[in-house]
Tab-separated table of C-alpha atoms and ligand atoms in Angstrom:
chain	number	residue	atom	x	y	z
I	1	MET	CA	49.953	17.138	-24.689
I	2	LYS	CA	51.024	13.715	-23.973
I	3	ILE	CA	50.867	11.206	-27.183
I	4	VAL	CA	51.276	7.553	-27.032
I	5	ILE	CA	52.467	5.783	-30.255
I	6	GLY	CA	52.755	2.317	-31.468
I	7	SER	CA	53.470	0.364	-34.493
I	8	ASP	CA	53.929	-3.183	-35.792
I	9	HIS	CA	57.064	-4.273	-37.680
I	10	ALA	CA	55.908	-2.773	-40.993
I	11	ALA	CA	55.682	0.311	-39.660
I	12	PHE	CA	58.467	0.597	-37.348
I	13	THR	CA	60.695	3.078	-39.453
I	14	LEU	CA	57.661	5.496	-39.851
I	15	LYS	CA	57.071	5.424	-36.213
I	16	ALA	CA	60.708	6.521	-35.262
I	17	PHE	CA	60.366	9.236	-37.979
I	18	LEU	CA	57.070	10.505	-36.544
I	19	ILE	CA	58.556	10.567	-33.138
I	20	ASP	CA	61.396	12.676	-34.016
I	21	HIS	CA	58.971	14.856	-36.030
I	22	MET	CA	56.814	15.401	-33.018
I	23	ARG	CA	59.942	16.275	-30.774
I	24	LYS	CA	61.175	18.877	-33.261
I	25	LYS	CA	57.584	20.336	-33.089
I	26	GLY	CA	57.999	20.640	-29.351
I	27	ILE	CA	55.978	17.767	-28.100
I	28	GLU	CA	57.728	16.565	-24.936
I	29	GLU	CA	55.643	13.810	-23.663
I	30	ILE	CA	55.704	10.968	-26.080
I	31	LEU	CA	55.219	7.525	-25.012
I	32	ASP	CA	56.447	4.679	-27.376
I	33	ILE	CA	54.770	1.510	-26.724
I	34	GLY	CA	56.679	-0.540	-29.338
I	35	THR	CA	57.215	-2.535	-31.325
I	36	GLU	CA	60.918	-2.359	-31.051
I	37	THR	CA	62.330	-3.583	-34.252
I	38	GLU	CA	61.306	-4.228	-37.726
I	39	SER	CA	63.100	-7.429	-37.985
I	40	LEU	CA	60.809	-9.590	-35.346
I	41	PRO	CA	57.176	-9.657	-36.612
I	42	CYS	CA	54.378	-8.948	-34.305
I	43	ASP	CA	50.627	-8.818	-34.253
I	44	TYR	CA	48.874	-5.370	-34.813
I	45	PRO	CA	46.019	-6.226	-32.377
I	46	ASP	CA	48.533	-6.444	-29.375
I	47	ILE	CA	49.683	-2.844	-29.703
I	48	ALA	CA	46.220	-1.444	-30.781
I	49	PHE	CA	44.493	-2.736	-27.723
I	50	ARG	CA	47.534	-1.514	-25.471
I	51	LEU	CA	47.486	1.875	-26.876
I	52	GLY	CA	43.591	2.115	-27.035
I	53	GLU	CA	43.308	1.299	-23.353
I	54	MET	CA	45.951	3.771	-22.421
I	55	VAL	CA	44.128	6.545	-24.344
I	56	VAL	CA	40.540	5.496	-22.757
I	57	GLN	CA	42.335	5.254	-19.279
I	58	ARG	CA	43.527	9.007	-19.883
I	59	LYS	CA	47.203	7.909	-19.402
I	60	ALA	CA	47.755	9.809	-22.735
I	61	ASP	CA	45.692	12.497	-24.491
I	62	LYS	CA	45.947	11.013	-27.875
I	63	GLY	CA	47.162	7.765	-29.661
I	64	VAL	CA	48.847	7.240	-32.778
I	65	LEU	CA	48.898	3.744	-34.350
I	66	LEU	CA	50.910	2.682	-37.409
I	67	CYS	CA	50.739	-0.758	-39.339
I	68	GLY	CA	51.217	-1.565	-43.095
I	69	THR	CA	47.956	0.220	-44.236
I	70	GLY	CA	46.721	1.508	-40.983
I	71	VAL	CA	43.367	-0.726	-41.489
I	72	GLY	CA	44.433	-3.464	-39.105
I	73	MET	CA	45.190	-0.890	-36.401
I	74	SER	CA	41.783	1.019	-37.059
I	75	ILE	CA	39.882	-2.134	-37.007
I	76	ALA	CA	41.420	-3.312	-33.479
I	77	ALA	CA	41.556	-0.089	-31.768
I	78	ASN	CA	37.755	0.725	-32.572
I	79	LYS	CA	36.833	-2.700	-30.605
I	80	ILE	CA	37.642	-0.577	-27.223
I	81	PRO	CA	34.952	1.128	-25.832
I	82	GLY	CA	35.707	4.892	-25.782
I	83	VAL	CA	38.153	4.582	-28.627
I	84	TYR	CA	37.479	6.692	-31.533
I	85	ALA	CA	40.169	5.769	-33.939
I	86	ALA	CA	40.344	7.536	-37.410
I	87	HIS	CA	42.080	6.040	-40.486
I	88	CYS	CA	43.634	8.783	-42.477
I	89	HIS	CA	45.348	9.081	-45.864
I	90	GLU	CA	45.420	12.720	-46.339
I	91	PRO	CA	45.432	15.969	-43.842
I	92	GLU	CA	41.769	17.041	-44.553
I	93	THR	CA	40.404	13.903	-43.191
I	94	ALA	CA	42.509	13.968	-40.319
I	95	ARG	CA	41.353	17.470	-39.569
I	96	MET	CA	37.700	16.672	-39.782
I	97	SER	CA	38.130	13.501	-37.630
I	98	ARG	CA	39.417	15.887	-34.851
I	99	ARG	CA	36.804	18.589	-35.476
I	100	HIS	CA	33.641	16.454	-36.267
I	101	ASN	CA	34.393	13.157	-34.680
I	102	ASN	CA	36.778	14.087	-31.888
I	103	ALA	CA	38.876	11.046	-32.635
I	104	ASN	CA	41.141	10.158	-29.896
I	105	VAL	CA	43.356	7.768	-32.109
I	106	LEU	CA	44.946	8.251	-35.787
I	107	THR	CA	45.811	5.304	-37.687
I	108	MET	CA	47.968	5.385	-40.730
I	109	GLY	CA	49.856	3.098	-42.947
I	110	ALA	CA	53.464	2.903	-43.547
I	111	ARG	CA	53.437	1.023	-46.903
I	112	VAL	CA	50.830	3.529	-48.381
I	113	LEU	CA	52.158	6.866	-47.309
I	114	SER	CA	55.304	8.603	-47.768
I	115	PRO	CA	56.718	9.778	-44.136
I	116	GLU	CA	56.537	13.286	-45.023
I	117	LEU	CA	52.720	13.000	-45.977
I	118	ALA	CA	52.459	10.927	-42.832
I	119	ALA	CA	53.896	13.902	-40.617
I	120	GLU	CA	51.752	16.486	-42.509
I	121	ILE	CA	48.435	14.262	-41.731
I	122	LEU	CA	49.582	13.934	-38.109
I	123	ASP	CA	50.259	17.828	-37.737
I	124	ALA	CA	46.762	18.422	-38.988
I	125	TRP	CA	45.283	16.054	-36.674
I	126	LEU	CA	47.198	17.272	-33.769
I	127	GLU	CA	46.603	20.974	-34.420
I	128	SER	CA	42.775	20.273	-34.831
I	129	ASP	CA	40.311	20.710	-32.059
I	130	PHE	CA	36.852	19.166	-31.664
I	131	GLU	CA	34.101	21.716	-32.385
I	132	GLY	CA	31.302	20.100	-30.266
I	133	GLU	CA	27.632	21.570	-30.824
I	134	ARG	CA	25.671	19.013	-33.318
I	135	HIS	CA	28.574	16.700	-33.454
I	136	LEU	CA	28.354	16.385	-29.573
I	137	ARG	CA	24.877	15.059	-30.027
I	138	ARG	CA	26.034	12.481	-32.795
I	139	LEU	CA	28.890	11.316	-30.532
I	140	SER	CA	26.680	10.893	-27.611
I	141	LYS	CA	24.399	8.438	-29.862
I	142	ILE	CA	27.661	6.386	-30.548
I	143	SER	CA	28.392	6.385	-26.835
I	144	ASP	CA	24.807	5.594	-25.733
I	145	TYR	CA	25.078	2.548	-28.211
I	146	GLU	CA	28.222	1.331	-26.523
I	147	GLN	CA	26.566	1.643	-23.187
I	148	LYS	CA	23.480	-0.122	-24.347
I	149	ILE	CA	25.383	-3.199	-25.771
I	150	CYS	CA	27.649	-3.460	-22.587
I	151	PRO	CA	27.047	-1.453	-19.677
I	152	SER	CA	30.051	-2.777	-17.980
I	153	CYS	CA	32.383	-2.885	-20.732
I	154	SER	CA	34.021	0.585	-19.881
I	155	LEU	CA	37.994	0.519	-19.257
I	156	SER	CA	38.149	3.815	-17.341
I	157	GLU	CA	38.531	4.269	-13.647
I	158	LYS	CA	35.241	3.888	-11.739
I	159	GLY	CA	33.829	7.133	-10.423
I	160	LYS	CA	31.887	7.688	-7.285
I	161	THR	CA	28.485	9.094	-6.532
I	162	ILE	CA	28.692	11.165	-3.012
I	163	VAL	CA	25.482	12.346	-1.704
I	164	PHE	CA	25.844	15.103	0.830
I	165	ASP	CA	24.148	14.086	4.081
I	166	HIS	CA	25.261	17.264	5.917
I	167	PRO	CA	22.115	18.497	8.005
I	168	LEU	CA	22.905	21.869	6.625
I	169	VAL	CA	22.722	20.863	3.114
I	170	GLN	CA	19.556	18.929	3.743
I	171	HIS	CA	17.700	21.765	5.526
I	172	LYS	CA	18.425	24.095	2.483
I	173	VAL	CA	17.762	21.586	-0.137
I	174	SER	CA	14.176	21.218	1.517
I	175	ILE	CA	13.529	25.048	1.251
I	176	ILE	CA	14.629	25.069	-2.327
I	177	ARG	CA	12.153	22.283	-3.177
I	178	ASP	CA	9.510	24.400	-1.650
I	179	LYS	CA	7.423	25.626	-4.638
I	180	ASN	CA	6.576	28.751	-2.520
I	181	THR	CA	10.088	29.623	-1.750
I	182	SER	CA	10.910	33.190	-3.506
I	183	VAL	CA	13.313	33.664	-6.472
I	184	LYS	CA	15.673	35.844	-4.107
I	185	GLU	CA	15.639	33.119	-1.570
I	186	PHE	CA	16.120	30.325	-4.173
I	187	ARG	CA	19.102	32.148	-5.635
I	188	GLU	CA	20.614	32.909	-2.031
I	189	LEU	CA	20.276	29.178	-0.922
I	190	VAL	CA	21.714	27.544	-4.219
I	191	GLN	CA	24.584	29.687	-3.693
I	192	GLU	CA	24.749	28.678	-0.021
I	193	ILE	CA	24.515	24.976	-1.055
I	194	ALA	CA	27.230	25.042	-3.626
I	195	GLY	CA	29.584	26.656	-1.164
I	196	LEU	CA	29.016	24.114	1.489
I	197	MET	CA	29.550	21.169	-1.015
I	198	VAL	CA	32.700	22.675	-2.300
I	199	TYR	CA	33.953	22.967	1.169
I	200	GLU	CA	33.877	19.310	1.250
I	201	ILE	CA	34.800	18.505	-2.433
I	202	THR	CA	38.153	20.263	-1.663
I	203	ARG	CA	39.144	18.395	1.257
I	204	ASN	CA	41.915	16.754	-0.703
I	205	LEU	CA	43.325	19.498	-2.621
I	206	PRO	CA	47.313	19.297	-2.289
I	207	LEU	CA	49.055	21.794	-0.091
I	208	GLU	CA	52.598	22.981	-0.301
I	209	LYS	CA	54.515	24.645	2.775
I	210	ILE	CA	55.094	28.186	2.299
I	211	GLN	CA	56.771	30.626	4.783
I	212	VAL	CA	54.662	33.780	6.267
I	213	GLU	CA	55.739	36.554	8.264
I	214	THR	CA	53.472	37.159	11.124
I	215	PRO	CA	53.619	40.553	13.062
I	216	LEU	CA	55.522	38.478	15.529
I	217	ALA	CA	57.658	35.727	13.682
I	218	VAL	CA	58.335	34.187	10.445
I	219	THR	CA	56.511	30.584	10.294
I	220	GLU	CA	55.693	27.789	8.076
I	221	ALA	CA	52.083	27.664	6.677
I	222	TYR	CA	50.438	25.914	3.957
I	223	ALA	CA	49.069	27.326	0.687
I	224	LEU	CA	47.410	25.457	-2.117
I	225	GLU	CA	49.661	23.771	-4.483
I	226	GLY	CA	50.068	24.510	-8.513
I	227	LYS	CA	47.383	25.162	-10.563
I	228	LYS	CA	44.240	24.509	-8.855
I	229	LEU	CA	40.488	24.684	-9.560
I	230	ALA	CA	38.407	25.395	-12.649
I	231	ILE	CA	34.672	25.695	-12.263
I	232	ILE	CA	32.381	25.449	-15.269
I	233	PRO	CA	28.661	26.197	-14.966
I	234	VAL	CA	26.414	24.881	-17.358
I	235	LEU	CA	24.317	27.833	-18.608
I	236	ARG	CA	21.862	28.708	-17.482
I	237	ALA	CA	21.020	27.218	-13.855
I	238	GLY	CA	24.894	26.289	-13.138
I	239	LEU	CA	25.468	29.990	-12.997
I	240	GLY	CA	23.613	30.058	-9.754
I	241	MET	CA	26.347	28.037	-8.023
I	242	VAL	CA	29.143	30.119	-9.041
I	243	ASP	CA	29.390	32.846	-6.630
I	244	GLY	CA	29.050	30.432	-3.788
I	245	ILE	CA	31.970	28.748	-4.719
I	246	LEU	CA	33.889	31.607	-5.622
I	247	GLN	CA	33.688	33.073	-2.022
I	248	LEU	CA	35.351	30.168	-0.806
I	249	VAL	CA	37.739	29.681	-3.826
I	250	PRO	CA	38.429	33.034	-5.234
I	251	ASN	CA	41.105	32.231	-7.518
I	252	ALA	CA	39.233	29.485	-9.304
I	253	LYS	CA	39.152	30.209	-13.154
I	254	VAL	CA	35.703	30.069	-14.381
I	255	GLY	CA	34.739	28.577	-17.769
I	256	HIS	CA	31.183	28.339	-19.318
I	257	ILE	CA	29.274	25.941	-21.386
I	258	GLY	CA	26.024	26.930	-22.845
I	259	LEU	CA	23.759	23.920	-23.308
I	260	TYR	CA	20.043	23.587	-23.276
I	261	ARG	CA	17.813	20.469	-23.494
I	262	ASP	CA	15.469	20.371	-26.457
I	263	PRO	CA	12.136	20.072	-24.900
I	264	GLU	CA	10.915	17.546	-27.570
I	265	THR	CA	13.961	15.116	-27.635
I	266	LEU	CA	15.599	16.077	-24.556
I	267	MET	CA	18.916	15.936	-25.994
I	268	PRO	CA	21.473	18.394	-25.168
I	269	VAL	CA	22.081	21.413	-27.593
I	270	GLU	CA	25.453	23.275	-27.214
I	271	TYR	CA	25.320	27.050	-27.913
I	272	TYR	CA	28.497	28.300	-26.090
I	273	CYS	CA	32.041	27.075	-24.784
I	274	LYS	CA	34.534	29.077	-23.382
I	275	LEU	CA	37.213	27.356	-20.942
I	276	PRO	CA	40.385	28.457	-19.332
I	277	GLY	CA	43.511	27.944	-21.535
I	278	ASP	CA	45.112	25.761	-18.896
I	279	ILE	CA	42.216	23.343	-18.531
I	280	ALA	CA	44.236	20.536	-18.819
I	281	GLU	CA	46.240	21.062	-15.569
I	282	ARG	CA	43.248	21.971	-13.191
I	283	ASP	CA	40.877	20.130	-11.186
I	284	ILE	CA	37.610	20.681	-12.785
I	285	LEU	CA	34.168	20.981	-11.387
I	286	ILE	CA	31.163	21.319	-13.823
I	287	LEU	CA	28.281	22.722	-11.993
I	288	ASP	CA	24.639	22.171	-12.893
I	289	PRO	CA	21.970	21.936	-10.153
I	290	MET	CA	20.066	19.538	-12.176
I	291	LEU	CA	21.006	15.946	-13.376
I	292	ALA	CA	17.778	14.533	-14.916
I	293	THR	CA	18.497	12.119	-17.974
I	294	GLY	CA	22.238	13.420	-17.796
I	295	GLY	CA	22.234	14.411	-21.519
I	296	SER	CA	23.354	17.930	-20.646
I	297	ALA	CA	25.966	16.737	-18.075
I	298	SER	CA	27.354	14.030	-20.363
I	299	ALA	CA	27.581	16.321	-23.262
I	300	ALA	CA	29.324	18.957	-21.062
I	301	ILE	CA	32.021	16.434	-19.741
I	302	SER	CA	32.461	15.344	-23.126
I	303	LEU	CA	33.158	18.891	-24.207
I	304	VAL	CA	35.658	19.819	-21.420
I	305	LYS	CA	37.561	16.558	-22.046
I	306	SER	CA	37.740	17.205	-25.833
I	307	LYS	CA	39.345	20.437	-24.660
I	308	GLY	CA	41.899	18.703	-22.857
I	309	GLY	CA	40.233	18.474	-19.301
I	310	LYS	CA	41.517	15.425	-17.493
I	311	LYS	CA	40.313	15.486	-13.520
I	312	VAL	CA	36.589	16.193	-13.972
I	313	SER	CA	33.972	15.935	-11.396
I	314	LEU	CA	30.211	16.986	-11.641
I	315	VAL	CA	28.624	19.083	-8.757
I	316	CYS	CA	24.863	19.058	-8.911
I	317	ILE	CA	22.017	19.695	-6.160
I	318	ILE	CA	19.566	17.114	-7.251
I	319	ALA	CA	20.272	14.056	-9.306
I	320	ALA	CA	17.983	11.448	-10.880
I	321	PRO	CA	19.027	7.699	-11.090
I	322	GLU	CA	18.867	7.959	-14.811
I	323	GLY	CA	21.292	10.778	-14.851
I	324	VAL	CA	23.596	9.195	-12.528
I	325	SER	CA	23.696	5.911	-14.762
I	326	LYS	CA	24.311	8.022	-17.890
I	327	VAL	CA	27.106	9.938	-16.634
I	328	HIS	CA	28.829	6.946	-14.966
I	329	GLY	CA	28.229	4.906	-17.986
I	330	GLU	CA	29.791	7.490	-20.513
I	331	HIS	CA	32.217	8.880	-18.224
I	332	PRO	CA	32.914	6.462	-15.324
I	333	ASP	CA	35.992	8.424	-14.374
I	334	VAL	CA	33.905	11.350	-13.306
I	335	ASP	CA	32.851	11.550	-9.498
I	336	ILE	CA	29.222	12.931	-9.080
I	337	TYR	CA	28.673	15.014	-6.059
I	338	THR	CA	25.013	15.731	-5.422
I	339	ALA	CA	22.879	16.854	-2.483
I	340	ALA	CA	20.040	14.649	-3.083
I	341	LEU	CA	19.534	11.416	-5.113
I	342	ASP	CA	15.693	11.745	-5.939
I	343	SER	CA	13.097	8.954	-6.940
I	344	HIS	CA	12.889	8.988	-10.919
I	345	LEU	CA	12.075	11.270	-14.004
I	346	ASN	CA	8.456	12.177	-15.087
I	347	ASP	CA	7.388	11.578	-18.764
I	348	HIS	CA	8.744	15.118	-19.503
I	349	GLY	CA	12.008	14.285	-18.133
I	350	TYR	CA	11.561	16.352	-14.947
I	351	ILE	CA	13.127	15.114	-11.652
I	352	VAL	CA	10.367	13.734	-9.115
I	353	PRO	CA	9.993	15.145	-6.592
I	354	GLY	CA	12.752	17.762	-7.661
I	355	LEU	CA	12.171	21.308	-7.609
I	356	GLY	CA	10.778	22.187	-11.342
I	357	ASP	CA	12.738	24.020	-13.417
I	358	ALA	CA	16.043	25.086	-12.072
I	359	GLY	CA	16.721	27.961	-14.280
I	360	ASP	CA	13.250	29.394	-14.406
I	361	ARG	CA	13.505	29.412	-10.431
I	362	LEU	CA	16.649	31.176	-10.228
I	363	PHE	CA	16.084	33.644	-12.853
I	364	GLY	CA	12.135	34.181	-12.432
I	365	THR	CA	11.548	33.391	-16.129
I	366	LYS	CA	8.618	31.086	-15.596
R	1	LIG	C1	18.257	22.003	-17.060
R	1	LIG	C2	19.267	21.916	-16.271
R	1	LIG	C3	20.386	21.009	-16.929
R	1	LIG	C4	19.246	19.966	-17.721
R	1	LIG	C5	19.225	18.996	-16.989
R	1	LIG	O1	18.615	22.935	-18.071
R	1	LIG	O2	19.995	22.922	-15.638
R	1	LIG	O3	21.235	21.616	-17.600
R	1	LIG	O4	18.118	20.563	-17.590
R	1	LIG	O5	18.514	17.804	-17.715
R	1	LIG	P1	19.136	16.699	-18.239
R	1	LIG	O6	20.091	16.098	-17.351
R	1	LIG	O7	17.988	15.849	-18.830
R	1	LIG	O8	20.063	17.048	-19.529
R	1	LIG	P2	17.652	23.441	-19.326
R	1	LIG	O9	17.891	22.609	-20.537
R	1	LIG	O10	16.235	23.569	-18.747
R	1	LIG	O11	18.309	24.995	-19.639
R	1	LIG	P3	18.529	26.408	-18.914
R	1	LIG	O12	19.483	25.959	-17.686
R	1	LIG	O13	18.790	27.166	-19.808
R	1	LIG	O14	17.076	26.496	-18.261
R	2	LIG	N1	15.923	20.505	-15.697
R	2	LIG	C1	15.404	21.108	-14.647
R	2	LIG	O1	15.802	22.420	-14.299
R	2	LIG	N2	14.619	20.290	-13.688
R	2	LIG	C2	14.425	18.944	-13.938
R	2	LIG	O2	13.489	18.408	-13.042
R	2	LIG	C3	14.782	18.407	-14.970
R	2	LIG	C4	15.729	19.207	-15.957
């Protein structure tokens, strides 16, 4: 875990105390962005903005901001789209700010807390994880609002949308669109399309040199470097893409996220989440054949990020422009790979022309 910490002059001593405390707890990556002295007054917004931007740009996993009361830091940091700063006086609020609000910045006051209590609050905050589920829906209302009032305000790196125009992919997509395609053929084709897409998506995975002994000689060869891929299907329909990818990348770890779209509100409802323990170190591909309103995909990405995921891409087969805008608006750092970008959504949130309900067509449940 990488923590960035900053304070103004009033909380300089508390900052030093908490850095020492975190080191003793085994947190190795701590970025101290100042201030450097308590004798020279500085302005808390300067520190808050710098730290907040680092958190949003994922240069650190979480941030800690300290000033006299913690209030100024919290007000300033919360101006940054994508920062969710929680101002805490006791451990339970800190715990809940992670579990329910997915707070990515903690603010505290050096003039109102003893160093020991501040350390206790910090521990409670760092040790608690976001619980997702109904809280995801609420947070997505906040990010929707941020997006509505300022669509271009995001500070994260810009993600790309890559539409696969390979003839083999296009040919297979035409067949799965056909309402007369059988469940068996639909399932096989979704696997094949996912495999073809991942062949291209993984083009830039890093390689390392290894030595291999052939029957004739020892030679230099290449293997994929370090921790590699994690694929995360969004249940149900994302499951249809898993085997096609595992055939090519058999060592990829597989996580699962259970989400369905409430038919009335079209809002995502989370019912399951199990991710690989080393998710932070892997390139992550979230799989879902359909990107319609983008509610499900955006919620899935938020969940993965809240569990430590950093390099996240979304792989779908058919996307609607509405879904692409939502995902790029809320997660501008995420690349979207799709085999087709369709025209629009109908009144029920279905992609037109699309292919109908992907889960039903994969599993024959209509
Ligand atoms: C489908 C699809 C996506 C979601 C897309 O799942 O697989 O997850 O809808 O819609 P959105 O972009 O508007 O959120 P569905 O909710 O039908 O669940 P299922 O896979 O269990 O059938
Ligand atoms: N989910 C689907 O399966 N299909 C759509 O067109 C939209 C959402």
